[in-house]
Amino acid sequence: MKIYVLRLGHRPARDKRITTHVALTARAFGASGFVLASVNDEVVVKSIKKVCDVWGGSSFEVLTGVDPVRYINEWRRSGGAVIHLTMYGIHIDEVINTLRTLGKDLLVVVGAEKVPKVIFELADYNVAIGHQPHSEVAALAVFLDRLFNGKELHLIYPDAKLCIVPSGRGKKVVRCE
Ligand code: SAM
């Protein structure tokens, strides 16, 4: 099952940090790609590439400037399912087992400010990570963690240059074997 994350509504002047965090969360929590809708932002792309270069994930695909409606339609046409994370959706507890066993590639859509109505309509599932407003980073992390039952937290990319030796105190980092 391939999982991509589509980030809507990125405003380069103010969202660089949070959009980078969405992408890094996608990578670290087991998604295979990150898609930035509508705009190109080299700062975001460079930050992700830098992390992939050191900690692995050269296979993690990053696309920018993508038309979101066209991308969603194409994803669905090729047999994938689209999950839009929104506080107004169906509670995650009600759908996560279904999504885990769908056997389809999943496109997880997160917004910034107001998400256009068309996204709610195009999504196969509008899913709430609780019904309180919080953040796209938190919503994505909880969604992927529930989807993978926490197993993604043991992920180490095979092409990582540096590896962490877990330590109760301080930082221990070694070149990966
Ligand atoms: N009121 C906005 C809305 O329409 O959901 C909140 C915008 S929030 C700053 C940015 C993004 O975080 C949302 O588009 C959604 O993807 C995600 N998000 C925030 N709270 C969420 C929740 N409780 N469940 C799922 N996604 C959430």
Short mmCIF file of N, CA and C and ligand atoms in Angstrom, two decimals:
data_model
loop_
_atom_site.label_atom_id
_atom_site.label_comp_id
_atom_site.label_asym_id
_atom_site.label_seq_id
_atom_site.Cartn_x
_atom_site.Cartn_y
_atom_site.Cartn_z
N MET A 1 0.85 -1.20 0.00
CA MET A 1 0.00 0.00 0.00
C MET A 1 0.89 1.25 0.00
N LYS A 2 0.72 2.08 -1.05
CA LYS A 2 1.51 3.32 -1.15
C LYS A 2 0.73 4.47 -0.50
N ILE A 3 1.43 5.28 0.29
CA ILE A 3 0.74 6.40 0.92
C ILE A 3 1.46 7.70 0.58
N TYR A 4 0.71 8.64 0.01
CA TYR A 4 1.23 9.97 -0.29
C TYR A 4 0.45 10.99 0.53
N VAL A 5 1.10 12.12 0.81
CA VAL A 5 0.44 13.19 1.55
C VAL A 5 0.35 14.42 0.66
N LEU A 6 -0.84 14.95 0.52
CA LEU A 6 -1.07 16.15 -0.29
C LEU A 6 -1.35 17.33 0.64
N ARG A 7 -0.51 18.35 0.54
CA ARG A 7 -0.62 19.53 1.40
C ARG A 7 -1.26 20.67 0.60
N LEU A 8 -2.44 21.14 1.07
CA LEU A 8 -3.14 22.23 0.39
C LEU A 8 -2.84 23.56 1.06
N GLY A 9 -3.02 24.64 0.32
CA GLY A 9 -3.09 25.99 0.90
C GLY A 9 -1.79 26.56 1.44
N HIS A 10 -0.65 26.05 0.95
CA HIS A 10 0.64 26.56 1.45
C HIS A 10 0.85 28.01 1.02
N ARG A 11 1.11 28.89 2.01
CA ARG A 11 1.43 30.29 1.71
C ARG A 11 2.92 30.49 1.98
N PRO A 12 3.73 30.61 0.91
CA PRO A 12 5.19 30.64 1.09
C PRO A 12 5.66 31.67 2.11
N ALA A 13 4.96 32.80 2.20
CA ALA A 13 5.43 33.84 3.12
C ALA A 13 5.30 33.45 4.59
N ARG A 14 4.37 32.55 4.91
CA ARG A 14 4.17 32.25 6.34
C ARG A 14 4.15 30.78 6.72
N ASP A 15 4.09 29.87 5.73
CA ASP A 15 3.88 28.45 6.08
C ASP A 15 5.10 27.55 5.87
N LYS A 16 6.27 28.14 5.58
CA LYS A 16 7.44 27.30 5.24
C LYS A 16 7.71 26.26 6.32
N ARG A 17 7.69 26.72 7.57
CA ARG A 17 8.06 25.83 8.66
C ARG A 17 7.03 24.70 8.83
N ILE A 18 5.77 25.08 8.86
CA ILE A 18 4.74 24.06 9.13
C ILE A 18 4.61 23.10 7.94
N THR A 19 4.75 23.62 6.73
CA THR A 19 4.66 22.72 5.56
C THR A 19 5.86 21.78 5.55
N THR A 20 7.03 22.28 5.92
CA THR A 20 8.20 21.40 6.03
C THR A 20 7.93 20.33 7.08
N HIS A 21 7.30 20.71 8.18
CA HIS A 21 7.00 19.73 9.23
C HIS A 21 5.98 18.69 8.75
N VAL A 22 5.03 19.11 7.94
CA VAL A 22 4.08 18.13 7.36
C VAL A 22 4.86 17.11 6.52
N ALA A 23 5.76 17.62 5.69
CA ALA A 23 6.53 16.73 4.81
C ALA A 23 7.44 15.80 5.63
N LEU A 24 8.10 16.35 6.63
CA LEU A 24 9.00 15.52 7.44
C LEU A 24 8.22 14.47 8.24
N THR A 25 7.02 14.85 8.67
CA THR A 25 6.17 13.89 9.38
C THR A 25 5.72 12.78 8.42
N ALA A 26 5.37 13.17 7.20
CA ALA A 26 5.00 12.16 6.20
C ALA A 26 6.15 11.16 6.03
N ARG A 27 7.36 11.69 5.84
CA ARG A 27 8.53 10.82 5.63
C ARG A 27 8.82 9.94 6.84
N ALA A 28 8.81 10.54 8.01
CA ALA A 28 9.20 9.81 9.22
C ALA A 28 8.13 8.81 9.66
N PHE A 29 6.89 9.05 9.30
CA PHE A 29 5.80 8.18 9.75
C PHE A 29 5.34 7.24 8.63
N GLY A 30 6.20 7.00 7.66
CA GLY A 30 5.97 5.89 6.74
C GLY A 30 5.29 6.17 5.42
N ALA A 31 5.03 7.45 5.09
CA ALA A 31 4.48 7.73 3.76
C ALA A 31 5.60 7.63 2.74
N SER A 32 5.22 7.47 1.46
CA SER A 32 6.24 7.31 0.41
C SER A 32 6.44 8.58 -0.40
N GLY A 33 5.57 9.59 -0.19
CA GLY A 33 5.74 10.80 -0.96
C GLY A 33 4.97 11.97 -0.39
N PHE A 34 5.41 13.17 -0.79
CA PHE A 34 4.79 14.41 -0.33
C PHE A 34 4.50 15.29 -1.54
N VAL A 35 3.28 15.82 -1.61
CA VAL A 35 2.87 16.62 -2.76
C VAL A 35 2.41 17.99 -2.26
N LEU A 36 3.05 19.03 -2.75
CA LEU A 36 2.68 20.39 -2.37
C LEU A 36 1.78 20.97 -3.46
N ALA A 37 0.55 21.31 -3.08
CA ALA A 37 -0.41 21.78 -4.07
C ALA A 37 -0.17 23.22 -4.47
N SER A 38 -0.35 23.48 -5.73
CA SER A 38 -0.50 24.83 -6.31
C SER A 38 0.76 25.68 -6.39
N VAL A 39 1.69 25.53 -5.47
CA VAL A 39 2.87 26.42 -5.48
C VAL A 39 4.17 25.60 -5.46
N ASN A 40 5.24 26.27 -5.90
CA ASN A 40 6.58 25.70 -5.73
C ASN A 40 7.23 26.45 -4.58
N ASP A 41 7.93 25.74 -3.72
CA ASP A 41 8.66 26.43 -2.66
C ASP A 41 9.99 25.70 -2.45
N GLU A 42 11.02 26.28 -3.03
CA GLU A 42 12.35 25.64 -3.00
C GLU A 42 12.88 25.46 -1.58
N VAL A 43 12.50 26.37 -0.69
CA VAL A 43 12.99 26.29 0.69
C VAL A 43 12.48 25.00 1.34
N VAL A 44 11.20 24.71 1.11
CA VAL A 44 10.60 23.49 1.67
C VAL A 44 11.27 22.26 1.05
N VAL A 45 11.42 22.28 -0.28
CA VAL A 45 12.00 21.12 -0.98
C VAL A 45 13.43 20.87 -0.49
N LYS A 46 14.21 21.95 -0.36
CA LYS A 46 15.61 21.79 0.07
C LYS A 46 15.68 21.21 1.48
N SER A 47 14.81 21.66 2.38
CA SER A 47 14.83 21.16 3.76
C SER A 47 14.56 19.65 3.80
N ILE A 48 13.60 19.21 2.97
CA ILE A 48 13.26 17.78 2.97
C ILE A 48 14.43 16.98 2.39
N LYS A 49 14.99 17.48 1.27
CA LYS A 49 16.09 16.77 0.60
C LYS A 49 17.29 16.64 1.55
N LYS A 50 17.52 17.69 2.34
CA LYS A 50 18.65 17.68 3.27
C LYS A 50 18.47 16.56 4.31
N VAL A 51 17.25 16.44 4.82
CA VAL A 51 16.97 15.38 5.80
C VAL A 51 17.13 14.01 5.14
N CYS A 52 16.59 13.86 3.92
CA CYS A 52 16.69 12.57 3.22
C CYS A 52 18.14 12.21 2.94
N ASP A 53 18.95 13.22 2.66
CA ASP A 53 20.35 12.97 2.34
C ASP A 53 21.08 12.36 3.55
N VAL A 54 20.79 12.85 4.73
CA VAL A 54 21.50 12.39 5.93
C VAL A 54 20.83 11.16 6.55
N TRP A 55 19.50 11.23 6.66
CA TRP A 55 18.78 10.19 7.42
C TRP A 55 18.10 9.17 6.51
N GLY A 56 18.32 9.29 5.20
CA GLY A 56 17.79 8.32 4.26
C GLY A 56 16.42 8.70 3.72
N GLY A 57 16.04 8.01 2.64
CA GLY A 57 14.74 8.28 2.04
C GLY A 57 14.87 8.89 0.66
N SER A 58 15.91 8.45 -0.09
CA SER A 58 16.06 8.98 -1.45
C SER A 58 14.86 8.57 -2.30
N SER A 59 14.17 7.51 -1.87
CA SER A 59 12.99 7.06 -2.62
C SER A 59 11.75 7.89 -2.26
N PHE A 60 11.85 8.72 -1.23
CA PHE A 60 10.71 9.55 -0.82
C PHE A 60 10.49 10.64 -1.88
N GLU A 61 9.35 10.56 -2.55
CA GLU A 61 9.12 11.48 -3.67
C GLU A 61 8.53 12.81 -3.21
N VAL A 62 9.06 13.90 -3.74
CA VAL A 62 8.53 15.22 -3.41
C VAL A 62 8.11 15.92 -4.71
N LEU A 63 6.83 16.32 -4.77
CA LEU A 63 6.31 17.02 -5.95
C LEU A 63 5.77 18.38 -5.50
N THR A 64 5.96 19.40 -6.31
CA THR A 64 5.41 20.71 -5.94
C THR A 64 4.67 21.31 -7.13
N GLY A 65 3.87 22.32 -6.83
CA GLY A 65 3.16 23.05 -7.87
C GLY A 65 2.10 22.21 -8.57
N VAL A 66 1.55 21.24 -7.85
CA VAL A 66 0.60 20.30 -8.45
C VAL A 66 -0.83 20.83 -8.31
N ASP A 67 -1.62 20.70 -9.37
CA ASP A 67 -3.04 21.08 -9.29
C ASP A 67 -3.76 20.04 -8.41
N PRO A 68 -4.29 20.45 -7.25
CA PRO A 68 -4.80 19.45 -6.30
C PRO A 68 -6.00 18.67 -6.80
N VAL A 69 -6.93 19.35 -7.49
CA VAL A 69 -8.13 18.65 -7.95
C VAL A 69 -7.76 17.62 -9.02
N ARG A 70 -6.87 18.05 -9.92
CA ARG A 70 -6.44 17.12 -10.97
C ARG A 70 -5.70 15.93 -10.34
N TYR A 71 -4.85 16.22 -9.36
CA TYR A 71 -4.06 15.15 -8.73
C TYR A 71 -4.99 14.15 -8.01
N ILE A 72 -5.97 14.68 -7.30
CA ILE A 72 -6.92 13.81 -6.57
C ILE A 72 -7.71 12.95 -7.56
N ASN A 73 -8.19 13.58 -8.63
CA ASN A 73 -8.96 12.82 -9.63
C ASN A 73 -8.12 11.73 -10.25
N GLU A 74 -6.85 12.07 -10.55
CA GLU A 74 -5.95 11.09 -11.16
C GLU A 74 -5.66 9.94 -10.18
N TRP A 75 -5.48 10.29 -8.90
CA TRP A 75 -5.23 9.27 -7.87
C TRP A 75 -6.39 8.28 -7.81
N ARG A 76 -7.61 8.83 -7.84
CA ARG A 76 -8.80 7.97 -7.76
C ARG A 76 -8.98 7.14 -9.03
N ARG A 77 -8.69 7.79 -10.17
CA ARG A 77 -8.81 7.06 -11.45
C ARG A 77 -7.88 5.86 -11.49
N SER A 78 -6.70 6.00 -10.85
CA SER A 78 -5.77 4.86 -10.90
C SER A 78 -6.00 3.89 -9.73
N GLY A 79 -7.17 4.00 -9.10
CA GLY A 79 -7.57 2.96 -8.14
C GLY A 79 -7.27 3.29 -6.69
N GLY A 80 -6.69 4.46 -6.42
CA GLY A 80 -6.37 4.82 -5.04
C GLY A 80 -7.55 5.46 -4.32
N ALA A 81 -7.45 5.55 -3.00
CA ALA A 81 -8.48 6.20 -2.19
C ALA A 81 -7.93 7.50 -1.62
N VAL A 82 -8.85 8.46 -1.44
CA VAL A 82 -8.44 9.79 -0.96
C VAL A 82 -9.06 10.04 0.42
N ILE A 83 -8.17 10.34 1.37
CA ILE A 83 -8.61 10.59 2.75
C ILE A 83 -8.28 12.03 3.10
N HIS A 84 -9.30 12.81 3.36
CA HIS A 84 -9.08 14.22 3.74
C HIS A 84 -9.23 14.33 5.26
N LEU A 85 -8.18 14.84 5.91
CA LEU A 85 -8.23 15.00 7.36
C LEU A 85 -8.87 16.34 7.70
N THR A 86 -9.95 16.27 8.42
CA THR A 86 -10.69 17.47 8.82
C THR A 86 -11.43 17.21 10.12
N MET A 87 -11.48 18.23 10.96
CA MET A 87 -12.18 18.08 12.24
C MET A 87 -13.68 17.81 12.06
N TYR A 88 -14.19 18.07 10.86
CA TYR A 88 -15.63 17.90 10.59
C TYR A 88 -15.97 16.48 10.10
N GLY A 89 -14.97 15.65 9.95
CA GLY A 89 -15.19 14.34 9.33
C GLY A 89 -15.69 13.26 10.28
N ILE A 90 -15.60 12.01 9.80
CA ILE A 90 -15.96 10.83 10.59
C ILE A 90 -14.81 10.56 11.55
N HIS A 91 -15.14 10.25 12.79
CA HIS A 91 -14.08 10.01 13.78
C HIS A 91 -13.17 8.85 13.32
N ILE A 92 -11.88 9.04 13.48
CA ILE A 92 -10.89 8.05 13.03
C ILE A 92 -11.18 6.65 13.55
N ASP A 93 -11.68 6.54 14.77
CA ASP A 93 -11.97 5.22 15.35
C ASP A 93 -12.97 4.44 14.50
N GLU A 94 -13.83 5.16 13.80
CA GLU A 94 -14.89 4.49 13.03
C GLU A 94 -14.40 3.98 11.68
N VAL A 95 -13.29 4.51 11.18
CA VAL A 95 -12.88 4.16 9.81
C VAL A 95 -11.49 3.54 9.68
N ILE A 96 -10.68 3.62 10.73
CA ILE A 96 -9.28 3.24 10.55
C ILE A 96 -9.11 1.77 10.15
N ASN A 97 -9.94 0.88 10.70
CA ASN A 97 -9.81 -0.54 10.33
C ASN A 97 -10.17 -0.75 8.86
N THR A 98 -11.19 -0.06 8.41
CA THR A 98 -11.58 -0.14 6.99
C THR A 98 -10.44 0.35 6.11
N LEU A 99 -9.84 1.48 6.47
CA LEU A 99 -8.78 2.05 5.63
C LEU A 99 -7.56 1.14 5.61
N ARG A 100 -7.26 0.54 6.75
CA ARG A 100 -6.08 -0.33 6.85
C ARG A 100 -6.23 -1.56 5.95
N THR A 101 -7.45 -1.99 5.73
CA THR A 101 -7.67 -3.23 4.98
C THR A 101 -8.26 -2.98 3.58
N LEU A 102 -8.29 -1.74 3.15
CA LEU A 102 -8.85 -1.42 1.82
C LEU A 102 -8.07 -2.06 0.69
N GLY A 103 -6.74 -2.17 0.91
CA GLY A 103 -5.88 -2.70 -0.14
C GLY A 103 -5.69 -1.70 -1.28
N LYS A 104 -5.84 -0.42 -0.97
CA LYS A 104 -5.67 0.62 -2.00
C LYS A 104 -4.56 1.57 -1.58
N ASP A 105 -3.93 2.21 -2.57
CA ASP A 105 -3.01 3.29 -2.26
C ASP A 105 -3.83 4.44 -1.65
N LEU A 106 -3.23 5.11 -0.66
CA LEU A 106 -3.97 6.17 0.03
C LEU A 106 -3.32 7.53 -0.17
N LEU A 107 -4.13 8.50 -0.54
CA LEU A 107 -3.67 9.89 -0.61
C LEU A 107 -4.29 10.61 0.59
N VAL A 108 -3.43 11.09 1.49
CA VAL A 108 -3.90 11.76 2.70
C VAL A 108 -3.78 13.26 2.48
N VAL A 109 -4.92 13.95 2.55
CA VAL A 109 -4.94 15.38 2.24
C VAL A 109 -5.07 16.19 3.53
N VAL A 110 -4.17 17.18 3.68
CA VAL A 110 -4.29 18.09 4.83
C VAL A 110 -4.31 19.53 4.31
N GLY A 111 -5.00 20.39 5.05
CA GLY A 111 -5.15 21.78 4.63
C GLY A 111 -4.29 22.73 5.43
N ALA A 112 -4.54 24.00 5.20
CA ALA A 112 -3.87 25.06 5.98
C ALA A 112 -5.01 25.86 6.61
N GLU A 113 -5.48 26.88 5.89
CA GLU A 113 -6.64 27.61 6.41
C GLU A 113 -7.91 26.91 5.92
N LYS A 114 -8.79 27.68 5.31
CA LYS A 114 -10.07 27.08 4.88
C LYS A 114 -9.86 26.16 3.67
N VAL A 115 -10.34 24.95 3.78
CA VAL A 115 -10.20 24.00 2.67
C VAL A 115 -11.44 24.14 1.77
N PRO A 116 -11.24 24.27 0.44
CA PRO A 116 -12.39 24.41 -0.46
C PRO A 116 -13.35 23.23 -0.37
N LYS A 117 -14.64 23.54 -0.55
CA LYS A 117 -15.70 22.53 -0.43
C LYS A 117 -15.47 21.34 -1.37
N VAL A 118 -14.91 21.63 -2.55
CA VAL A 118 -14.71 20.57 -3.54
C VAL A 118 -13.85 19.44 -2.99
N ILE A 119 -12.93 19.74 -2.08
CA ILE A 119 -12.06 18.70 -1.51
C ILE A 119 -12.89 17.75 -0.64
N PHE A 120 -13.82 18.32 0.13
CA PHE A 120 -14.72 17.49 0.96
C PHE A 120 -15.53 16.55 0.07
N GLU A 121 -15.91 17.08 -1.11
CA GLU A 121 -16.75 16.28 -2.02
C GLU A 121 -15.95 15.22 -2.76
N LEU A 122 -14.71 15.55 -3.12
CA LEU A 122 -13.91 14.60 -3.89
C LEU A 122 -13.34 13.47 -3.02
N ALA A 123 -13.14 13.77 -1.72
CA ALA A 123 -12.52 12.76 -0.84
C ALA A 123 -13.43 11.54 -0.71
N ASP A 124 -12.81 10.37 -0.67
CA ASP A 124 -13.59 9.15 -0.40
C ASP A 124 -13.97 9.11 1.08
N TYR A 125 -13.08 9.63 1.92
CA TYR A 125 -13.32 9.66 3.36
C TYR A 125 -12.87 11.01 3.91
N ASN A 126 -13.75 11.68 4.64
CA ASN A 126 -13.37 12.87 5.41
C ASN A 126 -13.22 12.40 6.85
N VAL A 127 -12.00 12.45 7.37
CA VAL A 127 -11.70 11.78 8.65
C VAL A 127 -11.25 12.80 9.69
N ALA A 128 -11.85 12.71 10.87
CA ALA A 128 -11.50 13.61 11.97
C ALA A 128 -10.58 12.92 12.96
N ILE A 129 -9.52 13.61 13.31
CA ILE A 129 -8.64 13.12 14.39
C ILE A 129 -9.14 13.83 15.64
N GLY A 130 -10.27 13.36 16.14
CA GLY A 130 -11.02 14.09 17.16
C GLY A 130 -11.72 15.27 16.49
N HIS A 131 -12.65 15.86 17.22
CA HIS A 131 -13.43 16.96 16.63
C HIS A 131 -13.05 18.32 17.21
N GLN A 132 -11.81 18.44 17.64
CA GLN A 132 -11.30 19.74 18.09
C GLN A 132 -10.34 20.27 17.02
N PRO A 133 -10.28 21.59 16.84
CA PRO A 133 -9.30 22.12 15.89
C PRO A 133 -7.90 22.00 16.46
N HIS A 134 -6.95 21.48 15.66
CA HIS A 134 -5.55 21.48 16.10
C HIS A 134 -4.67 21.77 14.91
N SER A 135 -3.85 20.82 14.49
CA SER A 135 -2.87 21.16 13.47
C SER A 135 -2.75 20.05 12.44
N GLU A 136 -2.36 20.43 11.24
CA GLU A 136 -2.17 19.44 10.17
C GLU A 136 -1.04 18.47 10.51
N VAL A 137 -0.04 18.95 11.24
CA VAL A 137 1.08 18.08 11.61
C VAL A 137 0.60 17.03 12.61
N ALA A 138 -0.13 17.48 13.61
CA ALA A 138 -0.66 16.55 14.62
C ALA A 138 -1.63 15.57 13.98
N ALA A 139 -2.52 16.09 13.12
CA ALA A 139 -3.53 15.23 12.50
C ALA A 139 -2.86 14.15 11.66
N LEU A 140 -1.85 14.55 10.88
CA LEU A 140 -1.17 13.58 10.01
C LEU A 140 -0.43 12.52 10.84
N ALA A 141 0.26 12.98 11.88
CA ALA A 141 1.04 12.05 12.70
C ALA A 141 0.13 11.01 13.35
N VAL A 142 -0.98 11.47 13.92
CA VAL A 142 -1.89 10.53 14.58
C VAL A 142 -2.50 9.58 13.55
N PHE A 143 -2.88 10.12 12.40
CA PHE A 143 -3.50 9.28 11.36
C PHE A 143 -2.54 8.16 10.95
N LEU A 144 -1.30 8.53 10.60
CA LEU A 144 -0.34 7.51 10.11
C LEU A 144 0.01 6.53 11.22
N ASP A 145 0.12 7.04 12.44
CA ASP A 145 0.45 6.15 13.55
C ASP A 145 -0.65 5.12 13.79
N ARG A 146 -1.91 5.56 13.69
CA ARG A 146 -3.03 4.62 13.85
C ARG A 146 -3.08 3.63 12.68
N LEU A 147 -2.80 4.16 11.48
CA LEU A 147 -2.85 3.31 10.28
C LEU A 147 -1.82 2.18 10.40
N PHE A 148 -0.62 2.53 10.85
CA PHE A 148 0.47 1.55 10.93
C PHE A 148 0.57 0.88 12.31
N ASN A 149 -0.38 1.17 13.18
CA ASN A 149 -0.35 0.60 14.54
C ASN A 149 0.96 0.87 15.27
N GLY A 150 1.57 1.97 15.00
CA GLY A 150 2.79 2.37 15.73
C GLY A 150 4.08 1.76 15.20
N LYS A 151 3.96 0.84 14.23
CA LYS A 151 5.15 0.13 13.73
C LYS A 151 6.10 1.07 12.99
N GLU A 152 5.54 2.16 12.41
CA GLU A 152 6.37 3.08 11.63
C GLU A 152 7.42 3.78 12.49
N LEU A 153 7.22 3.79 13.81
CA LEU A 153 8.18 4.49 14.67
C LEU A 153 9.51 3.73 14.77
N HIS A 154 9.54 2.53 14.22
CA HIS A 154 10.81 1.76 14.20
C HIS A 154 11.51 1.88 12.85
N LEU A 155 10.97 2.74 12.00
CA LEU A 155 11.51 2.87 10.64
C LEU A 155 12.93 3.42 10.63
N ILE A 156 13.80 2.71 9.91
CA ILE A 156 15.14 3.24 9.60
C ILE A 156 15.30 3.08 8.10
N TYR A 157 15.64 4.16 7.39
CA TYR A 157 15.78 4.07 5.94
C TYR A 157 17.07 3.34 5.59
N PRO A 158 17.00 2.41 4.64
CA PRO A 158 18.19 1.61 4.30
C PRO A 158 19.34 2.45 3.75
N ASP A 159 19.05 3.62 3.18
CA ASP A 159 20.12 4.46 2.63
C ASP A 159 20.56 5.58 3.58
N ALA A 160 20.22 5.45 4.86
CA ALA A 160 20.62 6.49 5.83
C ALA A 160 22.14 6.51 5.99
N LYS A 161 22.70 7.73 6.07
CA LYS A 161 24.15 7.84 6.32
C LYS A 161 24.41 7.80 7.82
N LEU A 162 23.54 8.42 8.58
CA LEU A 162 23.72 8.45 10.03
C LEU A 162 22.60 7.66 10.71
N CYS A 163 22.99 6.99 11.79
CA CYS A 163 22.01 6.26 12.59
C CYS A 163 22.15 6.68 14.05
N ILE A 164 21.05 6.66 14.75
CA ILE A 164 21.07 7.03 16.17
C ILE A 164 21.20 5.77 17.01
N VAL A 165 22.09 5.83 17.97
CA VAL A 165 22.17 4.77 18.98
C VAL A 165 21.35 5.27 20.16
N PRO A 166 20.21 4.62 20.41
CA PRO A 166 19.33 5.15 21.47
C PRO A 166 20.07 5.26 22.79
N SER A 167 19.87 6.38 23.44
CA SER A 167 20.62 6.64 24.66
C SER A 167 19.72 7.35 25.66
N GLY A 168 19.80 6.92 26.89
CA GLY A 168 18.97 7.53 27.94
C GLY A 168 19.44 8.93 28.29
N ARG A 169 20.62 9.27 27.88
CA ARG A 169 21.19 10.58 28.20
C ARG A 169 22.09 11.04 27.05
N GLY A 170 21.96 12.23 26.62
CA GLY A 170 22.84 12.76 25.57
C GLY A 170 22.49 12.24 24.19
N LYS A 171 23.40 12.48 23.24
CA LYS A 171 23.16 12.11 21.84
C LYS A 171 24.26 11.19 21.36
N LYS A 172 23.87 10.05 20.81
CA LYS A 172 24.87 9.17 20.22
C LYS A 172 24.48 8.88 18.77
N VAL A 173 25.32 9.35 17.85
CA VAL A 173 25.03 9.18 16.43
C VAL A 173 26.24 8.54 15.77
N VAL A 174 26.00 7.49 14.95
CA VAL A 174 27.10 6.79 14.29
C VAL A 174 26.84 6.72 12.79
N ARG A 175 27.90 6.48 12.01
CA ARG A 175 27.72 6.21 10.58
C ARG A 175 27.03 4.86 10.46
N CYS A 176 26.00 4.76 9.61
CA CYS A 176 25.28 3.49 9.50
C CYS A 176 26.15 2.47 8.79
N GLU A 177 26.00 1.21 9.17
CA GLU A 177 26.78 0.11 8.56
C GLU A 177 26.24 -0.14 7.16
N1 SAM B 1 -11.03 24.94 10.85
C1 SAM B 1 -10.05 24.39 9.95
C2 SAM B 1 -10.63 23.19 9.21
O1 SAM B 1 -11.31 23.42 8.21
O2 SAM B 1 -10.37 22.00 9.53
C3 SAM B 1 -8.78 24.08 10.72
C4 SAM B 1 -7.58 24.33 9.89
S1 SAM B 1 -6.15 23.61 10.60
C5 SAM B 1 -5.20 24.99 11.05
C6 SAM B 1 -5.26 23.01 9.21
C7 SAM B 1 -5.50 21.57 8.87
O3 SAM B 1 -5.23 20.76 9.99
C8 SAM B 1 -6.88 21.20 8.43
O4 SAM B 1 -7.15 21.54 7.10
C9 SAM B 1 -6.88 19.70 8.66
O5 SAM B 1 -6.30 19.01 7.57
C10 SAM B 1 -5.98 19.55 9.89
N2 SAM B 1 -6.75 19.40 11.13
C11 SAM B 1 -6.85 20.27 12.15
N3 SAM B 1 -7.60 19.77 13.14
C12 SAM B 1 -8.00 18.54 12.73
C13 SAM B 1 -8.80 17.52 13.30
N4 SAM B 1 -9.35 17.64 14.51
N5 SAM B 1 -8.97 16.38 12.59
C14 SAM B 1 -8.40 16.22 11.38
N6 SAM B 1 -7.66 17.16 10.79
C15 SAM B 1 -7.45 18.30 11.45
#
